[in-house]
C-alpha positions as a Markdown table, in Angstrom:
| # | Residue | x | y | z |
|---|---|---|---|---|
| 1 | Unk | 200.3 | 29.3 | 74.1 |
| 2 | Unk | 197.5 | 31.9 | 73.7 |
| 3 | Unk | 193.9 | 30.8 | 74.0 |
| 4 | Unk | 191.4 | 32.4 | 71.2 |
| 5 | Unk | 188.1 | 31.7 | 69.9 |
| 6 | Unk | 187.8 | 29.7 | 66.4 |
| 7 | Unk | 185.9 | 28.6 | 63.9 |
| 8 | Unk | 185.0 | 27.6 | 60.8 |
| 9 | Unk | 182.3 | 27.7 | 57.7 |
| 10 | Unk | 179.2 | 25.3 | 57.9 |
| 11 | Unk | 179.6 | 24.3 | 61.4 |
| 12 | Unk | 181.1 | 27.2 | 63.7 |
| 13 | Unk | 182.8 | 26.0 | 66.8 |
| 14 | Unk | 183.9 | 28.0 | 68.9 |
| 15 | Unk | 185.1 | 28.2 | 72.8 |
| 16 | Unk | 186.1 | 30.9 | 75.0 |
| 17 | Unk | 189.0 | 28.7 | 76.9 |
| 18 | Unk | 189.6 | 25.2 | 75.2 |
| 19 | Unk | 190.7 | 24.4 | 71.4 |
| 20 | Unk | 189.7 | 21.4 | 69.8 |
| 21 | Unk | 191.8 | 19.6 | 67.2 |
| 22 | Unk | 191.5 | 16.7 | 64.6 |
| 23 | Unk | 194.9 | 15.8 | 63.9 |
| 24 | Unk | 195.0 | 13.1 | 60.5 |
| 25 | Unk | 197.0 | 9.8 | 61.2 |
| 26 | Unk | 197.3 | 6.4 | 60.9 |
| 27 | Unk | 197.7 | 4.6 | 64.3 |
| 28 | Unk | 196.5 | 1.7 | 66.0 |
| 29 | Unk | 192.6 | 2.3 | 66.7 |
| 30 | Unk | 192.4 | 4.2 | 69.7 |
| 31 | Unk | 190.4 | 3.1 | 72.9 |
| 32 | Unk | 187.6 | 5.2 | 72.3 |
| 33 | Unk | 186.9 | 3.3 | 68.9 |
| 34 | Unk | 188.1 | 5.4 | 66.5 |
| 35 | Unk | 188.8 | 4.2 | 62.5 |
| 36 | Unk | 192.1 | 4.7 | 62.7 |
| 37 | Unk | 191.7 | 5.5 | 58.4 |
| 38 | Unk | 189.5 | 8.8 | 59.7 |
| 39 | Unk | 190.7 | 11.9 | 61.8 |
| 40 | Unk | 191.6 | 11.0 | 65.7 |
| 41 | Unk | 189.5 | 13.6 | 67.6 |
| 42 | Unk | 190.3 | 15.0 | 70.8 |
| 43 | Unk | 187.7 | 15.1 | 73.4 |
| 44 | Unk | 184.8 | 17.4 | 72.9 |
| 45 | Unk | 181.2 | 16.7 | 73.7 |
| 46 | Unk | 179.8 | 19.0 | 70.6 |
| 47 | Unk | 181.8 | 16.9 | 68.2 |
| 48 | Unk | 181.0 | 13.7 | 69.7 |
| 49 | Unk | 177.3 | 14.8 | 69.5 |
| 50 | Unk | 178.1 | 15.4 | 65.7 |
| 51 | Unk | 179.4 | 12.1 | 65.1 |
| 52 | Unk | 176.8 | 10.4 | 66.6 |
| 53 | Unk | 174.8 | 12.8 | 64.3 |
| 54 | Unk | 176.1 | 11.3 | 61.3 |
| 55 | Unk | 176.0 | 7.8 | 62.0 |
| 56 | Unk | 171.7 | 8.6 | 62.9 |
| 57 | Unk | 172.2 | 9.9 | 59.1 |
| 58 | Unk | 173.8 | 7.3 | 57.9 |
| 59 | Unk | 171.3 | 4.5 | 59.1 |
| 60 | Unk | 168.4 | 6.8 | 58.3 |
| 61 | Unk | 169.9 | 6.1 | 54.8 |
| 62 | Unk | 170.2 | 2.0 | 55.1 |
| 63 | Unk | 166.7 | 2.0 | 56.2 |
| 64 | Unk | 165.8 | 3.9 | 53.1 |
| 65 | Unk | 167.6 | 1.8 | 50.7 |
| 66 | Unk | 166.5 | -1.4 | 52.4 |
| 67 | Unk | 162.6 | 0.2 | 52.3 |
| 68 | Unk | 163.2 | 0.9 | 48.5 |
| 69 | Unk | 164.3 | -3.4 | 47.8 |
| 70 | Unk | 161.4 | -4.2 | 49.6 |
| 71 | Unk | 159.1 | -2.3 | 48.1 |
| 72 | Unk | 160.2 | -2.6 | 44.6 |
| 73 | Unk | 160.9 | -6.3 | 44.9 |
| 74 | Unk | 157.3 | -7.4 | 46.1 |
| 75 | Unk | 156.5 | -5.7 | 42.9 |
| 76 | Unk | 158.7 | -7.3 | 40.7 |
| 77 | Unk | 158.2 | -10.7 | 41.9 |
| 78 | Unk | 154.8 | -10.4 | 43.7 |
| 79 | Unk | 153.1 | -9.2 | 40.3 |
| 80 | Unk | 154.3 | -12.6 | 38.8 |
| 81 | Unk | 152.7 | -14.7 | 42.1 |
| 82 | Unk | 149.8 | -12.8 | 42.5 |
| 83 | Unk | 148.5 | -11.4 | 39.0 |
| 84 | Unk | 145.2 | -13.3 | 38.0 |
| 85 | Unk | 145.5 | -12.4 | 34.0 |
| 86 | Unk | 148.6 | -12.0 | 31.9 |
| 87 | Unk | 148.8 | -10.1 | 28.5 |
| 88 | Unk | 149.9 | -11.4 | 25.3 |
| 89 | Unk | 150.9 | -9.6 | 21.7 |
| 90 | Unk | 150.1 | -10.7 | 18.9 |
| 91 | Unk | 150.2 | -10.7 | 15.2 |
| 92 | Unk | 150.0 | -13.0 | 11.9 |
| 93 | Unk | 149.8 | -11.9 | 8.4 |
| 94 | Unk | 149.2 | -13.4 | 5.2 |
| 95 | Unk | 148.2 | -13.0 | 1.3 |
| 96 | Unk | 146.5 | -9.6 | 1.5 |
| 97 | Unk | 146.3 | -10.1 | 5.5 |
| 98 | Unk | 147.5 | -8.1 | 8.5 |
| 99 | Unk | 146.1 | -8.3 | 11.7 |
| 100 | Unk | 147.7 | -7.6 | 15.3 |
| 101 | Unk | 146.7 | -6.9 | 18.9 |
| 102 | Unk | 146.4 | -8.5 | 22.1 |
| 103 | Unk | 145.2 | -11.0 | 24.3 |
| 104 | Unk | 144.2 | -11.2 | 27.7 |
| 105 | Unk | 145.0 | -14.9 | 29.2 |
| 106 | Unk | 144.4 | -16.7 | 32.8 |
| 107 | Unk | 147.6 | -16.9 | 34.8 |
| 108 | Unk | 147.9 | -21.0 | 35.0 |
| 109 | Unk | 148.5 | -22.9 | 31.8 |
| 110 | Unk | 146.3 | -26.3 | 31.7 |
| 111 | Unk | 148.7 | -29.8 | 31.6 |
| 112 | Unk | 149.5 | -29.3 | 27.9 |
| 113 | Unk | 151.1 | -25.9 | 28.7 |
| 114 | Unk | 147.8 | -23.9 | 27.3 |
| 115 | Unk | 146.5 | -20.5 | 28.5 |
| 116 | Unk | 142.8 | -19.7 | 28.1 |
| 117 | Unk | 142.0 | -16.8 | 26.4 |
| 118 | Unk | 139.7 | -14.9 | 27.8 |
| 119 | Unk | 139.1 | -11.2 | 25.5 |
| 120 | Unk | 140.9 | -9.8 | 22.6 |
| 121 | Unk | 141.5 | -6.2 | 21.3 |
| 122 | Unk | 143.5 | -5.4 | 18.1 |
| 123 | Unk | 143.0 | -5.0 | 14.1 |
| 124 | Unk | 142.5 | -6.9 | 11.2 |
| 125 | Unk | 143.3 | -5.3 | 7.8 |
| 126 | Unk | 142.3 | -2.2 | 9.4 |
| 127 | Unk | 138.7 | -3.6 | 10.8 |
| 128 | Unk | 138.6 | -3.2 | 14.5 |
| 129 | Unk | 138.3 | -6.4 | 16.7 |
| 130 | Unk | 135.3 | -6.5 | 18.5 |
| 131 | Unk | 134.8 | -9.4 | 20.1 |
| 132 | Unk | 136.2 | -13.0 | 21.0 |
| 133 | Unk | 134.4 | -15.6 | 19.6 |
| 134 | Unk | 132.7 | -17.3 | 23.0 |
| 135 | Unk | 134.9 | -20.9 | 23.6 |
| 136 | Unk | 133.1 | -23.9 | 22.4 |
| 137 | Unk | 131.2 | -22.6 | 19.6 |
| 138 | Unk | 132.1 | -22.1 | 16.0 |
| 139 | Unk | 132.6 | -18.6 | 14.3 |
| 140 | Unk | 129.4 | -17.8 | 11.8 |
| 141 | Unk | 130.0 | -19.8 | 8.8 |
| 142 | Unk | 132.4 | -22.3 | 9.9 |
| 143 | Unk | 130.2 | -24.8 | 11.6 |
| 144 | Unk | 130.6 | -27.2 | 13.1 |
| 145 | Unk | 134.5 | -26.1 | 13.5 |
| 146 | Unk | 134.3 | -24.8 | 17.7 |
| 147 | Unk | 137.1 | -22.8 | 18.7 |
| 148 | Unk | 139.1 | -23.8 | 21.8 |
| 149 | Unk | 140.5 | -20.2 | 22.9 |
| 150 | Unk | 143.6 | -21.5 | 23.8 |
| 151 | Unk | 147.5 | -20.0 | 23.6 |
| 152 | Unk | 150.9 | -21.5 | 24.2 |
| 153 | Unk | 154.4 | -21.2 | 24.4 |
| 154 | Unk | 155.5 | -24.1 | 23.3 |
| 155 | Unk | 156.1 | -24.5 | 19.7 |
| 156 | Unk | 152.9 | -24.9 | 18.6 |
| 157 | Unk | 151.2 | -22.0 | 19.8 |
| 158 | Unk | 147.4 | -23.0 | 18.4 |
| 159 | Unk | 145.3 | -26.1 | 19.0 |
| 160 | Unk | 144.1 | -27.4 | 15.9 |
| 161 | Unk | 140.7 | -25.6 | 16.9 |
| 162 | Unk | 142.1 | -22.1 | 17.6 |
| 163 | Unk | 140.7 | -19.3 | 18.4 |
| 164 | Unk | 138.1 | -16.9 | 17.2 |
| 165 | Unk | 137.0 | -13.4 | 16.6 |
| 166 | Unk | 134.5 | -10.6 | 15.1 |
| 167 | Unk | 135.7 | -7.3 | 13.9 |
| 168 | Unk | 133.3 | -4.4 | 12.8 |
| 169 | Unk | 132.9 | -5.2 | 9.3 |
| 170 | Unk | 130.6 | -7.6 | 10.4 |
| 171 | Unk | 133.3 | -10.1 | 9.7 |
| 172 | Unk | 134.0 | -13.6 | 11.8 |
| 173 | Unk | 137.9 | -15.1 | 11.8 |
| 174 | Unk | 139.3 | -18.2 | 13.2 |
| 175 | Unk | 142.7 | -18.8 | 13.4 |
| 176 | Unk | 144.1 | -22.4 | 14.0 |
| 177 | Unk | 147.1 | -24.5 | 13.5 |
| 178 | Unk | 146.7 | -27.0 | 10.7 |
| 179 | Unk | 148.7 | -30.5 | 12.3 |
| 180 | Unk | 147.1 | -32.9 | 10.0 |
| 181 | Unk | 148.8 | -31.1 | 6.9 |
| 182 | Unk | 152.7 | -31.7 | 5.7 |
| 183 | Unk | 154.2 | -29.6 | 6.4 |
| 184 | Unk | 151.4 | -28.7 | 9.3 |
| 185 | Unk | 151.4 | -24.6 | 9.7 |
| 186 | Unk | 148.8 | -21.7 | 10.7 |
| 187 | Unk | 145.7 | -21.1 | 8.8 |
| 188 | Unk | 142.9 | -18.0 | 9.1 |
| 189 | Unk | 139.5 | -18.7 | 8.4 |
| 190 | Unk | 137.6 | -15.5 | 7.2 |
| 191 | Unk | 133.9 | -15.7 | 6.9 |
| 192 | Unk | 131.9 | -12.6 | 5.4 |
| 193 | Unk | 128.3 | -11.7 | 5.2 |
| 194 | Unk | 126.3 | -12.9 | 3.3 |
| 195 | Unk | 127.0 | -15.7 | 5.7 |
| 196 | Unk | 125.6 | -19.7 | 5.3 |
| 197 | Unk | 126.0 | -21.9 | 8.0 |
| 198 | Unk | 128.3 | -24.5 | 7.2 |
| 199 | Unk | 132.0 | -25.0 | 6.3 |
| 200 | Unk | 130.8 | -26.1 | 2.9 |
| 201 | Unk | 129.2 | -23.4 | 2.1 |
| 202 | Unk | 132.2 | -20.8 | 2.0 |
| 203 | Unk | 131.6 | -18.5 | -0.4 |
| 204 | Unk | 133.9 | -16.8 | -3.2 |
| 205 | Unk | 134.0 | -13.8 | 0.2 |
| 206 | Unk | 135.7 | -16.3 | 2.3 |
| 207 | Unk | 139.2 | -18.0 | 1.8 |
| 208 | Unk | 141.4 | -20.0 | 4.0 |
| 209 | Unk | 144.5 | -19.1 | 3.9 |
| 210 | Unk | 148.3 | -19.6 | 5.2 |
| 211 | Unk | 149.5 | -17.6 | 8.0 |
| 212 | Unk | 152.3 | -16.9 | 9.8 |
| 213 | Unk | 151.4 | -16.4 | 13.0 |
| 214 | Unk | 153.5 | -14.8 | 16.2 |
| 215 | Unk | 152.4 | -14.2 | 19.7 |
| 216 | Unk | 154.5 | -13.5 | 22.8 |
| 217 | Unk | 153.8 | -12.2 | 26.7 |
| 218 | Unk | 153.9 | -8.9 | 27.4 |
| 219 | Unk | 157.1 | -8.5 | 29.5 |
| 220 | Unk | 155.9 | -7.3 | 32.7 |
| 221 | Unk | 158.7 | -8.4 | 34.1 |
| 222 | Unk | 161.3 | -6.9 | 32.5 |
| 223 | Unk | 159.4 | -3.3 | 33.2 |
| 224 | Unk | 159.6 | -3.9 | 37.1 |
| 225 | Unk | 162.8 | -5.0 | 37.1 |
| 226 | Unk | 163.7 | -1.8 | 35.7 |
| 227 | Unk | 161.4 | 0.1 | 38.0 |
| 228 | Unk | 163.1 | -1.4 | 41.2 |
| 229 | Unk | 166.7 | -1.3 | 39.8 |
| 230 | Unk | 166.0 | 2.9 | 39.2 |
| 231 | Unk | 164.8 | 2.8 | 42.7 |
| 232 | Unk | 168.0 | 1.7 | 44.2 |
| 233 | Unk | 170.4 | 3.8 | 42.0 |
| 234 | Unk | 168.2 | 6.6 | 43.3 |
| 235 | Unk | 168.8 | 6.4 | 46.8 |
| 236 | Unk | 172.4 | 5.0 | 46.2 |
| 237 | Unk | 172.9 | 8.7 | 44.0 |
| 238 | Unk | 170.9 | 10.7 | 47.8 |
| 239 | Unk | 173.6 | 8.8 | 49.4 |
| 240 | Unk | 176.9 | 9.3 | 47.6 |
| 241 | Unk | 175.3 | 13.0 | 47.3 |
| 242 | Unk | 175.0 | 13.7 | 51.1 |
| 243 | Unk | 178.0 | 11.9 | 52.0 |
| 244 | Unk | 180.4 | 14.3 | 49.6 |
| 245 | Unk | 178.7 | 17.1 | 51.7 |
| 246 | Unk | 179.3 | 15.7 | 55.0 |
| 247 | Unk | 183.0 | 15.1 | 53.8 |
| 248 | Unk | 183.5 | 18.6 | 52.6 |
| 249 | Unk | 182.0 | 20.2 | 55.7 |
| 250 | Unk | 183.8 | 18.0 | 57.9 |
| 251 | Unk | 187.0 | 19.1 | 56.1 |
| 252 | Unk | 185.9 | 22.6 | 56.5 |
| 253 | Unk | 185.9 | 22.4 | 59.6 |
| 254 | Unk | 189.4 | 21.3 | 60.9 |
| 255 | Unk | 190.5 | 23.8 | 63.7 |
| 256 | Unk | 193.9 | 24.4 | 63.9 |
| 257 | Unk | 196.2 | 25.9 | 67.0 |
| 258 | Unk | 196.2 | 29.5 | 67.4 |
C-alpha cells in the first residue's frame, strides 16, 4: 500500500507518512469510550484534540441555555415576588357613559381580598382623568359619601364606598357598588360644577346612574413567560444550527485509503 498525503474541505488533514480513517459501525463500545452509534476513530492526536474541541462546544452551549432559564425565570417569577405595585385595566359604561383606563394598586390585598388603589389614568366620555380622589374623603358634591379606593378580584370588585376621580372638565366621579339594592350592581356618581356640597343637593348636571363595570390585572405574567420561553427556543435554534455544521464538516471530512 502506497502512502499519500490527504485531505479534505473545512478541516484539512493531512500527513506525510500515516493515514487516518473513521470507519462507520456498530460494535460493542470500544475501550477508549467510543459511542459505538458514532464513527470508531483510529488513533490520531489532531482528531482527538478535535473531539475534545467539540465537547468544550458543546458545554459552552449547556451553560448558555442553563444562563438563559436563569435569567429569564428570575424574571418571570421574581417580578411576581418582588414588584411593590401591580397594574389594573379598567372600564365601565353606561347610559350616555364610557370611561376606561388604568389603575395602579399595592401588591398585598388586605383580609377581604382588597387592593389599594393608589393613582389612576384613563378617560371619561372623552374628559381626561386627572386625578384620584384622595382615600377617605368624598368627591365635590357627594358629601358626606368618602371613597375607600379599594379593588378586588373577587366577585364584587367595589366596596359600597368605591372609588373616586376628577377629569379636566372640572368634573368629580365616584364609582361604587350598590349591595343594599335588589338586585345590588354598579353605580357612577357624576358631580358637575356648579357644585353644592351635599348629596342632596345634586343638581339636574349630576345623575346617578347604572354601570356595568369591568376591571382586570394587567397580565404581566403572561408577557414574561413569553419573554423566557423565546429565550430558550433561541439558543435551542444556535444549537441545532451549529450542531448540523459540525455534522456536515465532520462528514466532509472522512479520509479514505489511498
Amino acid at each position: 500500500m502506497s502512502e499519500k498525503n490527504v485531505g479534505c474541505v473545512g478541516g484539512a488533514l493531512t500527513h506525510p507518512t500515516r493515514i487516518y480513517i473513521w470507519v462507520t459501525a456498530k460494535k460493542k463500545p470500544s475501550r477508549r469510550g467510543f459511542n459505538p452509534s458514532r464513527s470508531i476513530l483510529l488513533e490520531s492526536p489532531r482528531l482527538q484534540a478535535e473531539e475534545q474541541s467539540r465537547m468544550a462546544f458543546m458545554k459552552n452551549l449547556i451553560m448558555q441555555i442553563a444562563t438563559v432559564a436563569f435569567a429569564t425565570s428570575g424574571l418571570v417569577f421574581g417580578t411576581i415576588q418582588t414588584a411593590e405595585a401591580l397594574t389594573w385595566s379598567w372600564s365601565y359604561s353606561g347610559d350616555q357613559i364610557e370611561a376606561s383606563g388604568t389603575f395602579i394598586t399595592n401588591n398585598t390585598p388586605d383580609e377581604l381580598g382588597f387592593y389599594l388603589i393608589t393613582d389612576i389614568t384613563g378617560t371619561r366620555n372623552g374628559e381626561t382623568i386627572t386625578g384620584l380622589q384622595t382615600t377617605g374623603t368624598s368627591i365635590p358634591g357627594n358629601e358626606p359619601f368618602e371613597v375607600e379606593n379599594l379593588i378586588s378580584l373577587n366577585n364584587q370588585q367595589l366596596t359600597g364606598d368605591g372609588f373616586g376621580y376628577s377629569t379636566s372638565g372640572g368634573n368629580f366621579i365616584n364609582v361604587f357598588f350598590a349591595d343594599f339594592l335588589d338586585p345590588p350592581g354598579y353605580f357612577e356618581v357624576f358631580s358637575a360644577p356648579p357644585i353644592i356640597p351635599g348629596f342632596e343637593n345634586l343638581g339636574a348636571e349630576d345623575s346617578e346612574l347604572p354601570i356595568s363595570f369591568s376591571p382586570s390585572p394587567v397580565p404581566e405574567l403572561t408577557n414574561n413567560l413569553s419573554l423566557f420561553t423565546l429565550g430558550i427556543v433561541g439558543v435551542v435554534s444556535t444549537l441545532k444550527l451549529k450542531i448540523k455544521i459540525s455534522k456536515s464538516t465532520e462528514k466532509d471530512c472522512i479520509l479514505e485509503k489511498a
